[in-house]
Short mmCIF file of N, CA, C and O in Angstrom, two decimals:
data_model
loop_
_atom_site.label_atom_id
_atom_site.label_comp_id
_atom_site.label_asym_id
_atom_site.label_seq_id
_atom_site.Cartn_x
_atom_site.Cartn_y
_atom_site.Cartn_z
N MET A 168 37.85 6.80 -0.88
CA MET A 168 36.45 7.10 -1.09
C MET A 168 35.66 6.56 0.09
O MET A 168 35.86 5.44 0.52
N LYS A 169 34.77 7.38 0.61
CA LYS A 169 33.91 6.95 1.71
C LYS A 169 32.49 6.79 1.18
O LYS A 169 31.99 7.64 0.46
N ILE A 170 31.86 5.68 1.54
CA ILE A 170 30.47 5.40 1.18
C ILE A 170 29.66 5.33 2.46
O ILE A 170 30.10 4.74 3.45
N ILE A 171 28.46 5.91 2.43
CA ILE A 171 27.57 5.88 3.59
C ILE A 171 26.34 5.05 3.23
O ILE A 171 25.69 5.31 2.22
N THR A 172 26.06 4.06 4.06
CA THR A 172 24.95 3.14 3.87
C THR A 172 23.93 3.37 4.98
O THR A 172 24.31 3.47 6.15
N GLU A 173 22.66 3.43 4.62
CA GLU A 173 21.60 3.67 5.60
C GLU A 173 20.81 2.40 5.86
O GLU A 173 20.57 1.61 4.95
N LEU A 174 20.38 2.22 7.11
CA LEU A 174 19.48 1.12 7.45
C LEU A 174 18.68 1.50 8.69
O LEU A 174 19.02 2.44 9.38
N LYS A 175 17.62 0.73 8.94
CA LYS A 175 16.83 0.89 10.16
C LYS A 175 16.94 -0.38 10.99
O LYS A 175 16.95 -1.48 10.45
N VAL A 176 17.00 -0.20 12.31
CA VAL A 176 17.06 -1.34 13.22
C VAL A 176 15.74 -2.09 13.16
O VAL A 176 14.67 -1.51 13.30
N ARG A 177 15.83 -3.41 12.96
CA ARG A 177 14.66 -4.27 12.87
C ARG A 177 14.43 -5.03 14.17
O ARG A 177 15.40 -5.27 14.91
N PRO A 178 13.19 -5.43 14.45
CA PRO A 178 12.88 -6.08 15.73
C PRO A 178 13.75 -7.29 16.06
O PRO A 178 14.20 -7.45 17.20
N TYR A 179 14.01 -8.14 15.10
CA TYR A 179 14.76 -9.37 15.37
C TYR A 179 16.24 -9.12 15.65
O TYR A 179 16.97 -10.03 16.03
N GLU A 180 16.71 -7.87 15.51
CA GLU A 180 18.10 -7.53 15.79
C GLU A 180 18.31 -7.08 17.25
O GLU A 180 19.44 -6.90 17.68
N CYS A 181 17.21 -6.92 17.96
CA CYS A 181 17.27 -6.44 19.34
C CYS A 181 17.28 -7.61 20.32
O CYS A 181 16.67 -8.64 20.08
N ASP A 182 17.98 -7.43 21.43
CA ASP A 182 18.07 -8.48 22.43
C ASP A 182 17.13 -8.20 23.60
O ASP A 182 16.29 -7.30 23.54
N SER A 183 17.26 -8.95 24.66
CA SER A 183 16.37 -8.82 25.81
C SER A 183 16.52 -7.49 26.54
O SER A 183 15.66 -7.11 27.33
N TYR A 184 17.59 -6.75 26.25
CA TYR A 184 17.78 -5.42 26.83
C TYR A 184 17.14 -4.33 25.96
O TYR A 184 17.29 -3.15 26.22
N GLN A 185 16.49 -4.76 24.88
CA GLN A 185 15.77 -3.87 23.96
C GLN A 185 16.70 -2.97 23.14
O GLN A 185 16.30 -1.90 22.70
N HIS A 186 17.94 -3.40 22.95
CA HIS A 186 18.83 -2.67 22.04
C HIS A 186 19.48 -3.67 21.09
O HIS A 186 19.37 -4.88 21.27
N VAL A 187 20.13 -3.15 20.07
CA VAL A 187 20.77 -4.01 19.07
C VAL A 187 21.81 -4.88 19.77
O VAL A 187 22.67 -4.39 20.49
N ASN A 188 21.71 -6.19 19.53
CA ASN A 188 22.67 -7.14 20.07
C ASN A 188 24.04 -6.87 19.47
O ASN A 188 24.16 -6.60 18.27
N ASN A 189 25.09 -6.98 20.29
CA ASN A 189 26.44 -6.68 19.81
C ASN A 189 26.82 -7.48 18.57
O ASN A 189 27.50 -6.97 17.68
N ALA A 190 26.41 -8.72 18.49
CA ALA A 190 26.77 -9.55 17.33
C ALA A 190 26.17 -9.02 16.04
O ALA A 190 26.74 -9.21 14.96
N VAL A 191 25.06 -8.32 16.12
CA VAL A 191 24.39 -7.79 14.92
C VAL A 191 25.23 -6.71 14.25
O VAL A 191 25.18 -6.55 13.02
N TYR A 192 26.03 -5.99 15.02
CA TYR A 192 26.87 -4.95 14.43
C TYR A 192 27.82 -5.51 13.38
O TYR A 192 28.15 -4.85 12.40
N VAL A 193 28.25 -6.76 13.57
CA VAL A 193 29.12 -7.39 12.57
C VAL A 193 28.37 -7.54 11.25
O VAL A 193 28.92 -7.33 10.16
N ASN A 194 27.07 -7.88 11.31
CA ASN A 194 26.24 -7.95 10.10
C ASN A 194 26.11 -6.57 9.46
O ASN A 194 26.14 -6.44 8.24
N TYR A 195 25.93 -5.54 10.29
CA TYR A 195 25.82 -4.17 9.76
C TYR A 195 27.11 -3.78 9.02
O TYR A 195 27.07 -3.17 7.95
N LEU A 196 28.25 -4.15 9.59
CA LEU A 196 29.52 -3.85 8.94
C LEU A 196 29.63 -4.55 7.59
O LEU A 196 30.06 -3.95 6.60
N GLU A 197 29.22 -5.81 7.54
CA GLU A 197 29.24 -6.56 6.27
C GLU A 197 28.33 -5.90 5.24
O GLU A 197 28.69 -5.74 4.07
N PHE A 198 27.14 -5.51 5.68
CA PHE A 198 26.20 -4.83 4.80
C PHE A 198 26.82 -3.54 4.24
O PHE A 198 26.72 -3.25 3.05
N GLY A 199 27.50 -2.79 5.10
CA GLY A 199 28.14 -1.55 4.66
C GLY A 199 29.26 -1.80 3.66
O GLY A 199 29.38 -1.08 2.67
N ARG A 200 30.08 -2.83 3.89
CA ARG A 200 31.16 -3.13 2.95
C ARG A 200 30.63 -3.61 1.60
O ARG A 200 31.15 -3.24 0.55
N MET A 201 29.61 -4.45 1.64
CA MET A 201 29.04 -4.93 0.38
C MET A 201 28.40 -3.77 -0.39
O MET A 201 28.48 -3.71 -1.62
N ASP A 202 27.77 -2.84 0.32
CA ASP A 202 27.21 -1.65 -0.33
C ASP A 202 28.34 -0.79 -0.90
O ASP A 202 28.22 -0.26 -2.00
N PHE A 203 29.46 -0.70 -0.19
CA PHE A 203 30.63 0.02 -0.70
C PHE A 203 31.05 -0.57 -2.04
O PHE A 203 31.25 0.14 -3.02
N LEU A 204 31.20 -1.89 -2.08
CA LEU A 204 31.62 -2.56 -3.32
C LEU A 204 30.62 -2.32 -4.44
O LEU A 204 31.00 -2.05 -5.58
N GLN A 205 29.34 -2.41 -4.13
CA GLN A 205 28.32 -2.21 -5.16
C GLN A 205 28.32 -0.77 -5.67
O GLN A 205 28.30 -0.53 -6.88
N GLN A 206 28.37 0.18 -4.76
CA GLN A 206 28.32 1.59 -5.17
C GLN A 206 29.57 2.02 -5.95
O GLN A 206 29.50 2.95 -6.75
N THR A 207 30.70 1.37 -5.70
CA THR A 207 31.93 1.73 -6.41
C THR A 207 32.14 0.88 -7.67
O THR A 207 33.17 0.96 -8.31
N HIS A 208 31.15 0.07 -7.99
CA HIS A 208 31.16 -0.76 -9.20
C HIS A 208 32.27 -1.82 -9.20
O HIS A 208 32.79 -2.19 -10.24
N PHE A 209 32.60 -2.30 -8.00
CA PHE A 209 33.53 -3.42 -7.90
C PHE A 209 32.81 -4.65 -8.43
O PHE A 209 31.69 -4.94 -8.04
N ASP A 210 33.44 -5.38 -9.32
CA ASP A 210 32.81 -6.54 -9.96
C ASP A 210 32.95 -7.78 -9.08
O ASP A 210 33.73 -8.69 -9.37
N TYR A 211 32.18 -7.81 -8.01
CA TYR A 211 32.24 -8.92 -7.05
C TYR A 211 31.92 -10.26 -7.71
O TYR A 211 32.61 -11.25 -7.50
N GLU A 212 30.87 -10.27 -8.52
CA GLU A 212 30.50 -11.51 -9.21
C GLU A 212 31.60 -11.96 -10.17
O GLU A 212 31.86 -13.14 -10.33
N GLY A 213 32.27 -10.97 -10.80
CA GLY A 213 33.38 -11.28 -11.70
C GLY A 213 34.54 -11.94 -10.98
O GLY A 213 35.17 -12.87 -11.50
N VAL A 214 34.84 -11.45 -9.78
CA VAL A 214 35.91 -12.05 -8.97
C VAL A 214 35.59 -13.51 -8.68
O VAL A 214 36.45 -14.38 -8.80
N LEU A 215 34.34 -13.78 -8.33
CA LEU A 215 33.93 -15.16 -8.06
C LEU A 215 34.05 -16.03 -9.31
O LEU A 215 34.51 -17.17 -9.24
N LYS A 216 33.63 -15.48 -10.45
CA LYS A 216 33.65 -16.24 -11.71
C LYS A 216 35.06 -16.64 -12.13
O LYS A 216 35.24 -17.69 -12.74
N VAL A 217 36.05 -15.79 -11.82
CA VAL A 217 37.42 -16.12 -12.23
C VAL A 217 38.17 -16.90 -11.15
O VAL A 217 39.36 -17.17 -11.28
N GLY A 218 37.45 -17.29 -10.07
CA GLY A 218 38.03 -18.22 -9.12
C GLY A 218 38.65 -17.65 -7.85
O GLY A 218 39.61 -18.22 -7.33
N TYR A 219 38.09 -16.55 -7.36
CA TYR A 219 38.61 -15.96 -6.13
C TYR A 219 37.48 -15.67 -5.16
O TYR A 219 36.35 -15.40 -5.56
N TYR A 220 37.81 -15.73 -3.87
CA TYR A 220 36.89 -15.33 -2.81
C TYR A 220 37.54 -14.18 -2.03
O TYR A 220 38.77 -14.10 -1.96
N LEU A 221 36.72 -13.36 -1.43
CA LEU A 221 37.21 -12.32 -0.54
C LEU A 221 36.69 -12.65 0.86
O LEU A 221 35.49 -12.63 1.10
N TYR A 222 37.60 -12.99 1.75
CA TYR A 222 37.24 -13.40 3.11
C TYR A 222 37.60 -12.31 4.11
O TYR A 222 38.65 -11.67 3.99
N VAL A 223 36.77 -12.15 5.13
CA VAL A 223 37.13 -11.31 6.26
C VAL A 223 38.04 -12.16 7.15
O VAL A 223 37.71 -13.29 7.51
N THR A 224 39.20 -11.61 7.51
CA THR A 224 40.16 -12.34 8.33
C THR A 224 40.30 -11.79 9.75
O THR A 224 40.82 -12.47 10.63
N HIS A 225 39.85 -10.56 9.94
CA HIS A 225 39.95 -9.96 11.28
C HIS A 225 38.96 -8.81 11.40
O HIS A 225 38.82 -8.00 10.48
N VAL A 226 38.29 -8.74 12.55
CA VAL A 226 37.39 -7.62 12.86
C VAL A 226 37.77 -7.11 14.25
O VAL A 226 37.76 -7.87 15.22
N ASP A 227 38.11 -5.84 14.32
CA ASP A 227 38.38 -5.17 15.60
C ASP A 227 37.28 -4.14 15.78
O ASP A 227 37.26 -3.12 15.09
N ILE A 228 36.33 -4.42 16.67
CA ILE A 228 35.16 -3.55 16.84
C ILE A 228 35.14 -2.97 18.25
O ILE A 228 35.45 -3.66 19.22
N ARG A 229 34.80 -1.70 18.30
CA ARG A 229 34.68 -1.00 19.57
C ARG A 229 33.26 -0.46 19.69
O ARG A 229 32.82 0.33 18.86
N TYR A 230 32.56 -0.90 20.72
CA TYR A 230 31.17 -0.51 20.94
C TYR A 230 31.15 0.78 21.76
O TYR A 230 31.83 0.89 22.78
N LYS A 231 30.33 1.74 21.33
CA LYS A 231 30.33 3.06 21.97
C LYS A 231 28.97 3.44 22.56
O LYS A 231 28.91 4.06 23.60
N ALA A 232 27.88 3.13 21.86
CA ALA A 232 26.54 3.51 22.32
C ALA A 232 25.52 2.53 21.75
O ALA A 232 25.74 1.94 20.69
N SER A 233 24.42 2.37 22.44
CA SER A 233 23.37 1.44 22.01
C SER A 233 22.50 2.04 20.92
O SER A 233 22.26 3.25 20.89
N ALA A 234 22.01 1.18 20.05
CA ALA A 234 20.99 1.55 19.06
C ALA A 234 19.73 0.78 19.40
O ALA A 234 19.80 -0.34 19.92
N PHE A 235 18.57 1.37 19.08
CA PHE A 235 17.30 0.80 19.49
C PHE A 235 16.36 0.63 18.29
O PHE A 235 16.59 1.17 17.21
N LEU A 236 15.29 -0.13 18.51
CA LEU A 236 14.32 -0.47 17.48
C LEU A 236 13.90 0.74 16.66
O LEU A 236 13.57 1.78 17.20
N TRP A 237 13.92 0.57 15.36
CA TRP A 237 13.51 1.53 14.33
C TRP A 237 14.43 2.73 14.17
O TRP A 237 14.19 3.58 13.33
N GLU A 238 15.49 2.80 14.95
CA GLU A 238 16.42 3.91 14.75
C GLU A 238 17.08 3.79 13.39
O GLU A 238 17.42 2.70 12.94
N LYS A 239 17.28 4.93 12.77
CA LYS A 239 17.99 4.98 11.50
C LYS A 239 19.48 5.04 11.80
O LYS A 239 19.92 5.85 12.63
N LEU A 240 20.24 4.16 11.17
CA LEU A 240 21.68 4.11 11.34
C LEU A 240 22.38 4.35 10.02
O LEU A 240 21.84 4.03 8.95
N TYR A 241 23.58 4.89 10.11
CA TYR A 241 24.40 5.15 8.93
C TYR A 241 25.74 4.45 9.13
O TYR A 241 26.39 4.63 10.16
N ILE A 242 26.14 3.66 8.14
CA ILE A 242 27.40 2.94 8.19
C ILE A 242 28.36 3.63 7.22
O ILE A 242 28.12 3.63 6.00
N GLU A 243 29.39 4.23 7.75
CA GLU A 243 30.42 4.87 6.92
C GLU A 243 31.52 3.85 6.70
O GLU A 243 32.01 3.25 7.67
N SER A 244 31.92 3.65 5.45
CA SER A 244 32.93 2.64 5.11
C SER A 244 33.94 3.24 4.16
O SER A 244 33.56 3.87 3.17
N TRP A 245 35.23 3.03 4.46
CA TRP A 245 36.27 3.46 3.54
C TRP A 245 37.52 2.61 3.73
O TRP A 245 37.79 2.13 4.82
N PRO A 246 38.26 2.39 2.63
CA PRO A 246 39.48 1.59 2.72
C PRO A 246 40.62 2.38 3.36
O PRO A 246 40.76 3.59 3.12
N THR A 247 41.42 1.71 4.18
CA THR A 247 42.56 2.35 4.84
C THR A 247 43.89 1.70 4.47
O THR A 247 44.94 2.24 4.77
N LYS A 248 43.82 0.53 3.84
CA LYS A 248 45.04 -0.17 3.45
C LYS A 248 44.72 -1.09 2.28
O LYS A 248 43.64 -1.69 2.23
N LEU A 249 45.65 -1.20 1.35
CA LEU A 249 45.50 -2.14 0.24
C LEU A 249 46.86 -2.73 -0.08
O LEU A 249 47.80 -2.02 -0.45
N GLY A 250 46.96 -4.04 0.12
CA GLY A 250 48.19 -4.75 -0.19
C GLY A 250 47.96 -5.66 -1.38
O GLY A 250 46.92 -5.60 -2.05
N ALA A 251 48.90 -6.52 -1.64
CA ALA A 251 48.81 -7.44 -2.77
C ALA A 251 47.70 -8.47 -2.58
O ALA A 251 47.03 -8.85 -3.54
N VAL A 252 47.48 -8.91 -1.34
CA VAL A 252 46.51 -9.97 -1.07
C VAL A 252 45.45 -9.54 -0.05
O VAL A 252 44.37 -10.10 -0.01
N THR A 253 45.76 -8.53 0.76
CA THR A 253 44.85 -8.12 1.82
C THR A 253 44.56 -6.62 1.75
O THR A 253 45.25 -5.87 1.07
N GLY A 254 43.53 -6.24 2.48
CA GLY A 254 43.18 -4.83 2.59
C GLY A 254 42.42 -4.59 3.88
O GLY A 254 41.98 -5.55 4.53
N ASP A 255 42.29 -3.34 4.25
CA ASP A 255 41.56 -2.97 5.46
C ASP A 255 40.50 -1.92 5.14
O ASP A 255 40.72 -1.06 4.27
N PHE A 256 39.41 -2.02 5.86
CA PHE A 256 38.36 -0.99 5.85
C PHE A 256 38.23 -0.44 7.26
O PHE A 256 38.35 -1.18 8.23
N HIS A 257 37.94 0.84 7.35
CA HIS A 257 37.53 1.44 8.62
C HIS A 257 36.04 1.72 8.46
O HIS A 257 35.61 2.21 7.41
N GLN A 258 35.27 1.41 9.50
CA GLN A 258 33.83 1.60 9.43
C GLN A 258 33.32 2.19 10.74
O GLN A 258 33.80 1.84 11.82
N ILE A 259 32.37 3.10 10.60
CA ILE A 259 31.73 3.73 11.75
C ILE A 259 30.22 3.61 11.58
O ILE A 259 29.69 3.92 10.51
N ILE A 260 29.55 3.16 12.62
CA ILE A 260 28.09 3.08 12.62
C ILE A 260 27.58 4.20 13.52
O ILE A 260 27.92 4.26 14.70
N LYS A 261 26.78 5.09 12.91
CA LYS A 261 26.28 6.26 13.62
C LYS A 261 24.77 6.31 13.61
O LYS A 261 24.13 5.84 12.67
N LYS A 262 24.23 6.97 14.63
CA LYS A 262 22.80 7.29 14.66
C LYS A 262 22.57 8.56 13.85
O LYS A 262 23.52 9.26 13.48
N GLU A 263 21.30 8.86 13.63
CA GLU A 263 20.93 10.05 12.86
C GLU A 263 21.47 11.33 13.48
O GLU A 263 21.81 12.27 12.77
N ASP A 264 21.59 11.37 14.81
CA ASP A 264 22.10 12.58 15.48
C ASP A 264 23.62 12.63 15.54
O ASP A 264 24.20 13.54 16.12
N GLY A 265 24.29 11.65 14.92
CA GLY A 265 25.75 11.63 14.87
C GLY A 265 26.41 10.81 15.97
O GLY A 265 27.63 10.63 15.95
N THR A 266 25.63 10.32 16.92
CA THR A 266 26.19 9.48 17.99
C THR A 266 26.80 8.22 17.39
O THR A 266 26.15 7.52 16.60
N VAL A 267 28.03 7.93 17.75
CA VAL A 267 28.71 6.73 17.25
C VAL A 267 28.29 5.53 18.09
O VAL A 267 28.46 5.52 19.31
N CYS A 268 27.74 4.52 17.42
CA CYS A 268 27.35 3.27 18.09
C CYS A 268 28.52 2.28 18.13
O CYS A 268 28.72 1.59 19.13
N ALA A 269 29.25 2.20 17.03
CA ALA A 269 30.37 1.27 16.95
C ALA A 269 31.36 1.77 15.90
O ALA A 269 30.98 2.44 14.94
N GLU A 270 32.60 1.39 16.12
CA GLU A 270 33.66 1.73 15.17
C GLU A 270 34.49 0.47 14.99
O GLU A 270 34.74 -0.25 15.97
N ALA A 271 34.91 0.19 13.76
CA ALA A 271 35.61 -1.07 13.52
C ALA A 271 36.67 -0.93 12.43
O ALA A 271 36.55 -0.09 11.53
N ASP A 272 37.67 -1.77 12.55
CA ASP A 272 38.65 -1.97 11.49
C ASP A 272 38.52 -3.42 11.05
O ASP A 272 38.53 -4.33 11.89
N VAL A 273 38.36 -3.61 9.74
CA VAL A 273 38.10 -4.93 9.19
C VAL A 273 39.16 -5.25 8.15
O VAL A 273 39.40 -4.46 7.23
N THR A 274 39.80 -6.41 8.30
CA THR A 274 40.80 -6.86 7.34
C THR A 274 40.20 -7.96 6.47
O THR A 274 39.50 -8.84 6.97
N TRP A 275 40.45 -7.88 5.18
CA TRP A 275 39.97 -8.90 4.24
C TRP A 275 41.18 -9.48 3.49
O TRP A 275 42.24 -8.86 3.44
N ALA A 276 40.99 -10.65 2.93
CA ALA A 276 42.04 -11.29 2.13
C ALA A 276 41.43 -11.94 0.90
O ALA A 276 40.30 -12.41 0.92
N SER A 277 42.20 -11.95 -0.16
CA SER A 277 41.81 -12.63 -1.39
C SER A 277 42.36 -14.06 -1.36
O SER A 277 43.53 -14.28 -1.02
N VAL A 278 41.49 -15.01 -1.71
CA VAL A 278 41.84 -16.42 -1.65
C VAL A 278 41.41 -17.09 -2.96
O VAL A 278 40.32 -16.83 -3.46
N ARG A 279 42.28 -17.95 -3.50
CA ARG A 279 41.88 -18.74 -4.68
C ARG A 279 40.85 -19.76 -4.27
O ARG A 279 41.03 -20.50 -3.29
N SER A 280 39.75 -19.83 -5.00
CA SER A 280 38.69 -20.78 -4.64
C SER A 280 39.12 -22.23 -4.90
O SER A 280 38.62 -23.14 -4.25
N SER A 281 40.06 -22.44 -5.81
CA SER A 281 40.47 -23.80 -6.15
C SER A 281 41.21 -24.51 -5.03
O SER A 281 41.08 -25.73 -4.87
N ASP A 282 41.97 -23.75 -4.23
CA ASP A 282 42.76 -24.41 -3.19
C ASP A 282 42.72 -23.68 -1.83
O ASP A 282 43.36 -24.13 -0.89
N GLY A 283 42.02 -22.57 -1.76
CA GLY A 283 41.90 -21.85 -0.49
C GLY A 283 43.17 -21.11 -0.07
O GLY A 283 43.28 -20.67 1.06
N ARG A 284 44.10 -20.95 -0.99
CA ARG A 284 45.36 -20.27 -0.66
C ARG A 284 45.25 -18.77 -0.91
O ARG A 284 44.62 -18.35 -1.88
N PRO A 285 45.86 -17.96 -0.03
CA PRO A 285 45.90 -16.51 -0.28
C PRO A 285 46.54 -16.23 -1.63
O PRO A 285 47.55 -16.85 -1.99
N SER A 286 45.92 -15.33 -2.39
CA SER A 286 46.42 -15.03 -3.72
C SER A 286 45.91 -13.67 -4.17
O SER A 286 44.76 -13.31 -3.89
N LYS A 287 46.74 -12.96 -4.88
CA LYS A 287 46.35 -11.66 -5.41
C LYS A 287 45.25 -11.83 -6.46
O LYS A 287 45.35 -12.68 -7.34
N ILE A 288 44.19 -11.03 -6.34
CA ILE A 288 43.15 -11.08 -7.37
C ILE A 288 43.67 -10.40 -8.63
O ILE A 288 44.58 -9.57 -8.56
N PRO A 289 43.14 -10.76 -9.80
CA PRO A 289 43.61 -10.16 -11.05
C PRO A 289 43.53 -8.63 -11.00
O PRO A 289 42.64 -8.04 -10.39
N GLU A 290 44.50 -8.00 -11.64
CA GLU A 290 44.67 -6.55 -11.61
C GLU A 290 43.41 -5.78 -12.03
O GLU A 290 43.14 -4.70 -11.51
N GLU A 291 42.63 -6.33 -12.95
CA GLU A 291 41.43 -5.60 -13.43
C GLU A 291 40.39 -5.38 -12.33
O GLU A 291 39.51 -4.55 -12.48
N PHE A 292 40.51 -6.10 -11.23
CA PHE A 292 39.57 -5.94 -10.12
C PHE A 292 40.09 -4.96 -9.06
O PHE A 292 39.36 -4.63 -8.13
N MET A 293 41.32 -4.53 -9.19
CA MET A 293 41.91 -3.61 -8.20
C MET A 293 41.54 -2.17 -8.56
O MET A 293 42.36 -1.39 -9.03
N ILE A 294 40.30 -1.82 -8.33
CA ILE A 294 39.79 -0.51 -8.70
C ILE A 294 40.30 0.58 -7.75
O ILE A 294 40.70 0.31 -6.62
N ASP A 295 40.30 1.82 -8.24
CA ASP A 295 40.79 2.94 -7.45
C ASP A 295 40.06 3.09 -6.11
O ASP A 295 40.65 3.52 -5.13
N ALA A 296 38.78 2.76 -6.09
CA ALA A 296 37.99 2.91 -4.86
C ALA A 296 38.52 2.07 -3.70
O ALA A 296 38.26 2.37 -2.55
N LEU A 297 39.30 1.01 -4.00
CA LEU A 297 39.87 0.17 -2.94
C LEU A 297 41.13 0.77 -2.33
O LEU A 297 41.60 0.32 -1.30
N LYS A 298 41.68 1.80 -2.99
CA LYS A 298 42.90 2.42 -2.47
C LYS A 298 42.58 3.21 -1.21
O LYS A 298 41.47 3.74 -1.06
N PRO A 299 43.53 3.27 -0.28
CA PRO A 299 43.29 3.91 1.01
C PRO A 299 42.76 5.34 0.90
O PRO A 299 43.18 6.11 0.04
N HIS A 300 41.84 5.62 1.80
CA HIS A 300 41.23 6.94 1.94
C HIS A 300 41.55 7.41 3.35
O HIS A 300 41.29 6.70 4.30
N VAL A 301 42.15 8.56 3.46
CA VAL A 301 42.49 9.08 4.77
C VAL A 301 41.34 9.96 5.24
O VAL A 301 40.93 10.88 4.54
N GLU A 302 40.83 9.66 6.43
CA GLU A 302 39.69 10.42 6.98
C GLU A 302 40.20 11.51 7.90
O GLU A 302 41.14 11.43 8.59
#
């Protein structure tokens, strides 16, 4: 399943070159993934309550084009891998005209909050939307 999240570039996200700072794209990716979880009804709060965290363990981002103040951006997010403890998302950040600003592969892992050890989250949280989607 692919989810598309919309946002507008805000002034504080731009650097001295008047475009979105590269580090801000990582925040955009996080925003897109959290929106993915919310829109697919993943019980994020429930995972926390039963003692698990979901951590990002790796981000591979490729910058393609600059985004500028007030531009509308779309973050496309979909899962590409799901294992017992880890999973991957592929994400693309595009402008309204379809220009790709950045593309990324993000790996996450489930960790027990009690000891910080990698651990499979309970089966009831492994919703179909987390299963790989081929684009």
